[in-house]
Amino acid sequence: MKRRPRFSTRLLVSYLVVVSVGAAVLIIVSRFVAPGEFQRRLRLSGQGRGPGGAQPNSDALEQLVADSLDVALVAGVAAAVVAAAIVAVLVSRRVVRPIDDVRLATAALARGEYDKRVPLPTDAELAALAEDVNTLAEELATTDQRRTRLMGEVAHELRSPLTTIEGTMEAILDGVREADDTTLALVAAEARRVHRLADDLTLLSQTEEGAVPLQLRAMDLAELAGDAVDRLRPQFDHKGVEVITDLGPAPAHADPDRMTQVCVNLLGNALTHTPAGGTVTVRSGSEGTVSFVEVIDTGVGIVPDQLPHIFERFYRIPDATRTAGRGIGLTIARSLARAHGGDVEASSPGSGKGATFRVTVPH
C-alpha cells in the first residue's frame, strides 16, 4: 500500500499553496490595477497623462513604481514562504508530537505492554484522544490480569480431578485398590467435573460471540426456577443453607434449557456466597412486558464499587470471605438472558448484607 506523505510535509505544502495563491493575487492586482490607480492619482495631482499626452517624466516614474512593486512583491513572497515554512514546522511539531505519543503507545499495547500511558497534551481534542487510549490500556491490563488468573484457576480445577483420577487408576493397576462401584463412581464424578468445566468455557465463548442457538417456545420461568431449586437442593441442605420459594406465574418466550442454565448459575452463585445458617429466597412473577426471577441471598453482600464489575469476564470479588470460583457463571447468565432480549441485574445493600440477582425476559 502506497504511503501518503507525512503530516508535516502536507501542512507545509498547504501553507505554500496559500502563499502562492496570495502572491498570484498580488501580482495580478499590481499589474492590472496599480498602473491605472497610479495614473489616476497623478492626474488628480496635475502630473499625469492629459489630452496632450504624457507629462514629463511620468512614464519613467510609472516604470520606477512598477519596478519597485515587483521587487517588493518578490521580497514579500520570499518572506512569506520562509514564514510559512517556519510556522508549518512549529505547528506540525505541536500537532504531530502528541500523535506520535499515541502511535508509540498503541504499538506498545500491541506488544502486550499494558502499562504504557500517553501524556495528556494541552489541546482538548488531542487530550481526549490520549485519555481514550489510556482508558483502553487500563481495560486491556485488567482483562489480561483476569485472563491470567482464569488460566491459573482452570489449570487448578483441571489438576484436582485429573490427579484424583490418575491416583485412583494407578492404585487399581497396582492392586492397592479394588475397581468396585465406589471407586468407579469416584472416577466418574471427577470426570464429570472436567466435563462441566469444558462445557462452561465453551458456553462462555459462544455467549460472547453471540453464537448460542436458541430453541424458543412459550414457557413459565416459575417452573424452570423450581426445577433449578430441586436440582441444587441437596447442595443447599449439605451446606446448611435454607431455600425459600415464592414462585408466581412468569410466562415467557424463551429457550428452556438456556434459561434453566441461567437459574442454576444464579442459585449456584447464591449458594457459594451464603454461609451456613443463611437463607436464599427464589421469587418469580410478571411485571408489565417482562417476567422475572429473583434470587435473594443473605450472604456476604457486594460493596457498591464492585457492583459494576461482577458480570465482567473472569471477575471475582476480591474478598477473602468469598469462596473461590471461576468468575464466569454470572457472565454466562447475563449473556444468555440478553440473547433472549432480557437482562440480569444485581443489587446489594453492602458488604455483609446479602445480594439480589434479578433476571428478566420479555413475555
Tab-separated table of C-alpha atoms in Angstrom:
chain	number	residue	atom	x	y	z
A	1	MET	CA	0.000	0.000	0.000
A	2	LYS	CA	1.397	3.377	-1.029
A	3	ARG	CA	2.085	5.583	1.971
A	4	ARG	CA	0.928	9.173	1.964
A	5	PRO	CA	3.394	11.996	2.718
A	6	ARG	CA	3.980	12.902	6.349
A	7	PHE	CA	1.570	15.300	8.006
A	8	SER	CA	4.275	17.944	8.440
A	9	THR	CA	5.066	17.793	4.706
A	10	ARG	CA	1.410	18.115	3.753
A	11	LEU	CA	0.996	21.009	6.185
A	12	LEU	CA	3.998	22.821	4.673
A	13	VAL	CA	2.684	22.241	1.146
A	14	SER	CA	-0.733	23.588	2.130
A	15	TYR	CA	0.862	26.723	3.577
A	16	LEU	CA	2.939	27.206	0.415
A	17	VAL	CA	-0.182	26.815	-1.718
A	18	VAL	CA	-1.876	29.537	0.317
A	19	VAL	CA	1.189	31.785	-0.053
A	20	SER	CA	1.335	31.095	-3.808
A	21	VAL	CA	-2.324	31.944	-4.297
A	22	GLY	CA	-1.862	35.124	-2.303
A	23	ALA	CA	1.221	36.057	-4.332
A	24	ALA	CA	-0.612	35.425	-7.618
A	25	VAL	CA	-3.441	37.687	-6.493
A	26	LEU	CA	-0.981	40.418	-5.521
A	27	ILE	CA	0.822	40.177	-8.873
A	28	ILE	CA	-2.430	40.392	-10.827
A	29	VAL	CA	-3.558	43.356	-8.778
A	30	SER	CA	-0.207	45.125	-9.138
A	31	ARG	CA	-0.105	44.568	-12.926
A	32	PHE	CA	-3.653	45.457	-13.846
A	33	VAL	CA	-4.979	47.661	-11.079
A	34	ALA	CA	-1.960	49.534	-9.756
A	35	PRO	CA	-0.972	51.319	-13.061
A	36	GLY	CA	-4.445	52.731	-13.618
A	37	GLU	CA	-4.740	53.804	-9.993
A	38	PHE	CA	-1.273	55.375	-10.199
A	39	GLN	CA	-2.195	57.401	-13.311
A	40	ARG	CA	-5.481	58.473	-11.761
A	41	ARG	CA	-3.726	59.892	-8.768
A	42	LEU	CA	-1.130	61.613	-10.978
A	43	ARG	CA	-3.899	63.292	-12.964
A	44	LEU	CA	-5.532	64.432	-9.787
A	45	SER	CA	-2.231	65.985	-8.805
A	46	GLY	CA	-1.841	67.588	-12.295
A	47	GLN	CA	1.131	65.449	-13.311
A	48	GLY	CA	-0.404	62.531	-15.177
A	49	ARG	CA	-1.245	61.946	-18.831
A	50	GLY	CA	-3.568	64.536	-20.265
A	51	PRO	CA	-5.042	65.383	-23.666
A	52	GLY	CA	-1.633	66.375	-24.886
A	53	GLY	CA	-0.020	63.044	-23.972
A	54	ALA	CA	2.256	62.160	-21.139
A	55	GLN	CA	3.661	64.747	-18.811
A	56	PRO	CA	7.419	64.914	-18.488
A	57	ASN	CA	8.927	62.048	-16.527
A	58	SER	CA	5.510	60.443	-15.877
A	59	ASP	CA	6.355	57.314	-17.848
A	60	ALA	CA	9.714	56.992	-16.167
A	61	LEU	CA	8.103	57.494	-12.772
A	62	GLU	CA	5.475	54.882	-13.559
A	63	GLN	CA	8.173	52.409	-14.563
A	64	LEU	CA	10.092	53.095	-11.367
A	65	VAL	CA	6.994	52.451	-9.314
A	66	ALA	CA	6.269	49.232	-11.244
A	67	ASP	CA	9.827	48.021	-10.740
A	68	SER	CA	9.620	48.860	-7.047
A	69	LEU	CA	6.382	46.922	-6.750
A	70	ASP	CA	7.973	43.907	-8.460
A	71	VAL	CA	10.916	43.974	-6.075
A	72	ALA	CA	8.610	44.389	-3.088
A	73	LEU	CA	6.399	41.527	-4.264
A	74	VAL	CA	9.363	39.198	-4.774
A	75	ALA	CA	10.742	40.065	-1.355
A	76	GLY	CA	7.306	39.706	0.223
A	77	VAL	CA	6.676	36.334	-1.382
A	78	ALA	CA	10.109	35.079	-0.303
A	79	ALA	CA	9.494	36.283	3.240
A	80	ALA	CA	6.029	34.703	3.217
A	81	VAL	CA	7.460	31.372	2.055
A	82	VAL	CA	10.058	31.405	4.833
A	83	ALA	CA	7.436	32.410	7.397
A	84	ALA	CA	5.055	29.696	6.154
A	85	ALA	CA	7.787	27.073	6.423
A	86	ILE	CA	8.650	28.135	9.975
A	87	VAL	CA	5.012	28.202	11.052
A	88	ALA	CA	4.367	24.833	9.391
A	89	VAL	CA	7.294	23.268	11.245
A	90	LEU	CA	6.201	24.715	14.597
A	91	VAL	CA	2.560	23.780	14.140
A	92	SER	CA	3.339	20.297	12.839
A	93	ARG	CA	5.632	19.632	15.785
A	94	ARG	CA	2.920	20.738	18.188
A	95	VAL	CA	0.334	18.534	16.495
A	96	VAL	CA	2.479	15.565	15.499
A	97	ARG	CA	4.231	15.072	18.853
A	98	PRO	CA	1.030	14.003	20.691
A	99	ILE	CA	0.053	11.847	17.713
A	100	ASP	CA	3.473	10.183	17.827
A	101	ASP	CA	2.925	9.561	21.552
A	102	VAL	CA	-0.382	7.869	20.747
A	103	ARG	CA	1.227	5.829	17.965
A	104	LEU	CA	4.022	4.639	20.259
A	105	ALA	CA	1.518	3.807	22.990
A	106	THR	CA	-0.693	1.761	20.668
A	107	ALA	CA	2.363	-0.068	19.352
A	108	ALA	CA	3.318	-0.880	22.953
A	109	LEU	CA	-0.217	-2.120	23.646
A	110	ALA	CA	0.003	-4.351	20.578
A	111	ARG	CA	3.170	-5.869	22.089
A	112	GLY	CA	1.342	-6.541	25.348
A	113	GLU	CA	2.900	-3.649	27.291
A	114	TYR	CA	-0.313	-2.575	29.001
A	115	ASP	CA	1.413	-0.218	31.454
A	116	LYS	CA	2.170	2.279	28.664
A	117	ARG	CA	0.361	5.607	29.037
A	118	VAL	CA	0.065	8.679	26.787
A	119	PRO	CA	0.972	12.101	28.262
A	120	LEU	CA	-2.021	14.434	28.081
A	121	PRO	CA	-1.429	17.338	25.643
A	122	THR	CA	-2.894	20.801	26.180
A	123	ASP	CA	-5.212	20.680	23.143
A	124	ALA	CA	-8.672	19.468	24.167
A	125	GLU	CA	-9.223	17.205	21.150
A	126	LEU	CA	-5.816	15.538	21.394
A	127	ALA	CA	-6.185	15.248	25.173
A	128	ALA	CA	-9.492	13.418	24.674
A	129	LEU	CA	-7.779	11.018	22.248
A	130	ALA	CA	-4.955	10.416	24.732
A	131	GLU	CA	-7.446	9.744	27.529
A	132	ASP	CA	-9.275	7.216	25.347
A	133	VAL	CA	-6.020	5.384	24.624
A	134	ASN	CA	-5.113	5.385	28.330
A	135	THR	CA	-8.552	4.025	29.205
A	136	LEU	CA	-8.109	1.307	26.588
A	137	ALA	CA	-4.732	0.419	28.099
A	138	GLU	CA	-6.258	0.131	31.568
A	139	GLU	CA	-9.068	-2.084	30.290
A	140	LEU	CA	-6.624	-4.310	28.419
A	141	ALA	CA	-4.426	-4.596	31.505
A	142	THR	CA	-7.416	-5.535	33.656
A	143	THR	CA	-8.660	-8.092	31.127
A	144	ASP	CA	-5.191	-9.594	30.797
A	145	GLN	CA	-4.907	-9.938	34.570
A	146	ARG	CA	-8.268	-11.678	34.731
A	147	ARG	CA	-7.337	-13.928	31.822
A	148	THR	CA	-4.101	-14.890	33.541
A	149	ARG	CA	-5.948	-15.556	36.782
A	150	LEU	CA	-8.565	-17.609	34.946
A	151	MET	CA	-5.881	-19.732	33.290
A	152	GLY	CA	-4.404	-20.447	36.713
A	153	GLU	CA	-7.799	-21.314	38.156
A	154	VAL	CA	-8.726	-23.509	35.200
A	155	ALA	CA	-5.394	-25.294	35.477
A	156	HIS	CA	-6.025	-25.822	39.195
A	157	GLU	CA	-9.561	-27.115	38.632
A	158	LEU	CA	-8.323	-29.461	35.926
A	159	ARG	CA	-5.385	-30.643	38.005
A	160	SER	CA	-7.511	-31.592	41.014
A	161	PRO	CA	-9.885	-34.093	39.330
A	162	LEU	CA	-7.188	-35.365	36.977
A	163	THR	CA	-4.912	-36.032	39.955
A	164	THR	CA	-7.712	-37.944	41.663
A	165	ILE	CA	-8.437	-39.953	38.514
A	166	GLU	CA	-4.750	-40.671	37.925
A	167	GLY	CA	-4.115	-41.694	41.519
A	168	THR	CA	-7.173	-43.933	41.642
A	169	MET	CA	-6.346	-45.663	38.368
A	170	GLU	CA	-2.721	-46.222	39.419
A	171	ALA	CA	-3.932	-47.704	42.692
A	172	ILE	CA	-6.206	-50.079	40.764
A	173	LEU	CA	-3.382	-51.068	38.393
A	174	ASP	CA	-1.020	-51.673	41.325
A	175	GLY	CA	-3.612	-53.835	43.035
A	176	VAL	CA	-3.797	-51.495	46.018
A	177	ARG	CA	-7.435	-50.628	45.386
A	178	GLU	CA	-10.336	-52.623	44.062
A	179	ALA	CA	-12.210	-51.475	40.963
A	180	ASP	CA	-15.514	-51.651	42.833
A	181	ASP	CA	-18.604	-49.500	42.348
A	182	THR	CA	-17.452	-46.898	44.873
A	183	THR	CA	-14.082	-46.445	43.198
A	184	LEU	CA	-15.540	-46.262	39.709
A	185	ALA	CA	-18.192	-43.789	40.891
A	186	LEU	CA	-15.411	-41.573	42.253
A	187	VAL	CA	-13.591	-41.648	38.916
A	188	ALA	CA	-16.822	-40.901	37.044
A	189	ALA	CA	-17.613	-37.947	39.338
A	190	GLU	CA	-14.177	-36.423	38.793
A	191	ALA	CA	-14.504	-36.911	35.034
A	192	ARG	CA	-17.836	-35.076	35.148
A	193	ARG	CA	-16.116	-32.164	36.897
A	194	VAL	CA	-13.710	-31.848	33.990
A	195	HIS	CA	-16.587	-32.107	31.519
A	196	ARG	CA	-18.558	-29.359	33.299
A	197	LEU	CA	-15.555	-27.059	33.223
A	198	ALA	CA	-15.110	-27.629	29.485
A	199	ASP	CA	-18.827	-27.010	28.925
A	200	ASP	CA	-18.698	-23.752	30.894
A	201	LEU	CA	-15.735	-22.456	28.926
A	202	THR	CA	-17.368	-23.412	25.626
A	203	LEU	CA	-20.637	-21.740	26.596
A	204	LEU	CA	-18.774	-18.615	27.709
A	205	SER	CA	-17.095	-18.386	24.315
A	206	GLN	CA	-20.392	-18.897	22.494
A	207	THR	CA	-22.274	-16.293	24.533
A	208	GLU	CA	-19.583	-13.677	23.993
A	209	GLU	CA	-19.639	-14.332	20.246
A	210	GLY	CA	-23.450	-14.291	20.105
A	211	ALA	CA	-23.389	-17.798	18.648
A	212	VAL	CA	-25.673	-19.548	21.146
A	213	PRO	CA	-28.513	-21.379	19.334
A	214	LEU	CA	-31.905	-20.759	20.978
A	215	GLN	CA	-34.953	-23.026	20.780
A	216	LEU	CA	-37.641	-20.509	21.726
A	217	ARG	CA	-41.095	-21.548	22.883
A	218	ALA	CA	-43.795	-20.454	25.311
A	219	MET	CA	-42.883	-21.448	28.871
A	220	ASP	CA	-43.109	-20.426	32.521
A	221	LEU	CA	-39.980	-19.193	34.284
A	222	ALA	CA	-41.518	-20.232	37.603
A	223	GLU	CA	-41.397	-23.869	36.538
A	224	LEU	CA	-37.769	-23.604	35.457
A	225	ALA	CA	-36.790	-21.834	38.674
A	226	GLY	CA	-38.498	-24.562	40.702
A	227	ASP	CA	-36.655	-27.277	38.765
A	228	ALA	CA	-33.334	-25.483	39.331
A	229	VAL	CA	-34.050	-25.291	43.077
A	230	ASP	CA	-34.855	-29.012	43.185
A	231	ARG	CA	-31.641	-29.797	41.312
A	232	LEU	CA	-29.468	-27.885	43.774
A	233	ARG	CA	-31.448	-28.522	46.966
A	234	PRO	CA	-29.161	-31.379	48.127
A	235	GLN	CA	-26.189	-28.993	47.955
A	236	PHE	CA	-28.077	-26.336	49.912
A	237	ASP	CA	-29.062	-28.909	52.540
A	238	HIS	CA	-25.499	-30.195	52.771
A	239	LYS	CA	-24.174	-26.682	53.410
A	240	GLY	CA	-26.959	-25.783	55.817
A	241	VAL	CA	-28.488	-23.001	53.720
A	242	GLU	CA	-32.285	-22.759	53.658
A	243	VAL	CA	-34.060	-22.276	50.318
A	244	ILE	CA	-37.409	-20.473	50.272
A	245	THR	CA	-39.522	-20.301	47.118
A	246	ASP	CA	-42.249	-17.817	46.230
A	247	LEU	CA	-42.941	-18.660	42.607
A	248	GLY	CA	-45.704	-16.761	40.862
A	249	PRO	CA	-46.650	-17.177	37.187
A	250	ALA	CA	-43.910	-15.854	34.893
A	251	PRO	CA	-44.813	-16.563	31.250
A	252	ALA	CA	-42.017	-16.044	28.744
A	253	HIS	CA	-40.952	-16.873	25.205
A	254	ALA	CA	-37.543	-18.430	25.750
A	255	ASP	CA	-35.274	-21.454	25.454
A	256	PRO	CA	-35.998	-23.687	28.490
A	257	ASP	CA	-32.525	-25.242	28.602
A	258	ARG	CA	-30.721	-21.893	28.424
A	259	MET	CA	-32.976	-20.235	30.995
A	260	THR	CA	-32.528	-23.225	33.298
A	261	GLN	CA	-28.783	-22.637	32.989
A	262	VAL	CA	-29.331	-19.001	33.998
A	263	CYS	CA	-31.323	-20.013	37.089
A	264	VAL	CA	-28.793	-22.691	38.054
A	265	ASN	CA	-25.911	-20.222	37.729
A	266	LEU	CA	-27.669	-17.619	39.886
A	267	LEU	CA	-28.575	-20.212	42.518
A	268	GLY	CA	-25.044	-21.597	42.465
A	269	ASN	CA	-23.678	-18.099	42.962
A	270	ALA	CA	-26.005	-17.576	45.946
A	271	LEU	CA	-25.018	-20.934	47.431
A	272	THR	CA	-21.326	-20.145	47.074
A	273	HIS	CA	-21.594	-16.783	48.818
A	274	THR	CA	-24.100	-17.605	51.563
A	275	PRO	CA	-22.655	-19.107	54.766
A	276	ALA	CA	-24.247	-21.948	56.727
A	277	GLY	CA	-27.378	-20.823	58.518
A	278	GLY	CA	-28.196	-18.314	55.790
A	279	THR	CA	-31.217	-18.139	53.532
A	280	VAL	CA	-31.749	-17.968	49.782
A	281	THR	CA	-35.166	-16.855	48.536
A	282	VAL	CA	-36.292	-17.502	44.964
A	283	ARG	CA	-39.178	-15.400	43.628
A	284	SER	CA	-40.818	-15.190	40.218
A	285	GLY	CA	-43.572	-13.132	38.657
A	286	SER	CA	-44.582	-10.810	35.847
A	287	GLU	CA	-44.370	-7.024	35.572
A	288	GLY	CA	-45.511	-5.109	32.508
A	289	THR	CA	-43.973	-6.645	29.418
A	290	VAL	CA	-41.429	-8.848	31.210
A	291	SER	CA	-41.347	-11.831	33.529
A	292	PHE	CA	-38.691	-12.154	36.211
A	293	VAL	CA	-36.926	-14.498	38.591
A	294	GLU	CA	-35.178	-13.095	41.662
A	295	VAL	CA	-32.556	-14.892	43.736
A	296	ILE	CA	-32.143	-13.143	47.084
A	297	ASP	CA	-29.434	-14.304	49.485
A	298	THR	CA	-28.359	-13.308	52.992
A	299	GLY	CA	-24.707	-13.818	52.157
A	300	VAL	CA	-21.618	-11.655	52.284
A	301	GLY	CA	-23.040	-8.942	50.016
A	302	ILE	CA	-21.331	-6.705	47.492
A	303	VAL	CA	-19.840	-3.263	48.084
A	304	PRO	CA	-21.062	-0.503	45.709
A	305	ASP	CA	-17.810	-0.059	43.777
A	306	GLN	CA	-17.750	-3.773	42.902
A	307	LEU	CA	-21.313	-3.978	41.556
A	308	PRO	CA	-20.464	-2.627	38.063
A	309	HIS	CA	-17.825	-5.344	37.596
A	310	ILE	CA	-19.418	-8.559	38.846
A	311	PHE	CA	-20.708	-9.530	35.389
A	312	GLU	CA	-17.365	-8.941	33.679
A	313	ARG	CA	-15.419	-11.851	32.288
A	314	PHE	CA	-13.155	-13.606	34.788
A	315	TYR	CA	-14.036	-11.130	37.552
A	316	ARG	CA	-14.052	-12.338	41.132
A	317	ILE	CA	-14.787	-10.053	44.061
A	318	PRO	CA	-11.517	-9.588	45.978
A	319	ASP	CA	-12.917	-10.701	49.324
A	320	ALA	CA	-11.264	-13.377	51.415
A	321	THR	CA	-14.644	-14.382	52.855
A	322	ARG	CA	-15.848	-15.491	49.428
A	323	THR	CA	-15.278	-18.963	48.112
A	324	ALA	CA	-13.074	-19.074	45.031
A	325	GLY	CA	-14.759	-19.574	41.685
A	326	ARG	CA	-14.024	-19.336	38.016
A	327	GLY	CA	-15.725	-15.975	37.666
A	328	ILE	CA	-17.709	-16.925	34.564
A	329	GLY	CA	-21.092	-18.098	35.893
A	330	LEU	CA	-22.609	-14.628	36.163
A	331	THR	CA	-21.107	-13.625	32.814
A	332	ILE	CA	-22.780	-16.608	31.164
A	333	ALA	CA	-26.094	-15.917	32.931
A	334	ARG	CA	-26.262	-12.306	31.768
A	335	SER	CA	-25.164	-13.164	28.217
A	336	LEU	CA	-27.849	-15.854	27.922
A	337	ALA	CA	-30.526	-13.525	29.286
A	338	ARG	CA	-29.512	-10.790	26.849
A	339	ALA	CA	-29.621	-13.284	23.992
A	340	HIS	CA	-33.331	-13.590	24.855
A	341	GLY	CA	-33.784	-9.820	24.833
A	342	GLY	CA	-33.704	-9.698	28.636
A	343	ASP	CA	-31.050	-8.979	31.245
A	344	VAL	CA	-29.631	-9.894	34.646
A	345	GLU	CA	-29.162	-7.151	37.221
A	346	ALA	CA	-27.607	-7.194	40.677
A	347	SER	CA	-28.141	-5.096	43.774
A	348	SER	CA	-26.842	-5.211	47.327
A	349	PRO	CA	-27.172	-3.012	50.427
A	350	GLY	CA	-23.457	-3.515	51.031
A	351	SER	CA	-20.874	-5.862	52.473
A	352	GLY	CA	-22.361	-8.486	54.784
A	353	LYS	CA	-25.942	-7.594	53.840
A	354	GLY	CA	-26.690	-10.086	51.094
A	355	ALA	CA	-27.417	-9.550	47.413
A	356	THR	CA	-30.278	-9.797	44.936
A	357	PHE	CA	-29.936	-11.031	41.358
A	358	ARG	CA	-32.893	-10.434	39.046
A	359	VAL	CA	-33.273	-11.958	35.586
A	360	THR	CA	-35.918	-10.530	33.262
A	361	VAL	CA	-37.202	-11.935	29.958
A	362	PRO	CA	-39.880	-10.491	27.646
A	363	HIS	CA	-43.248	-12.263	27.530
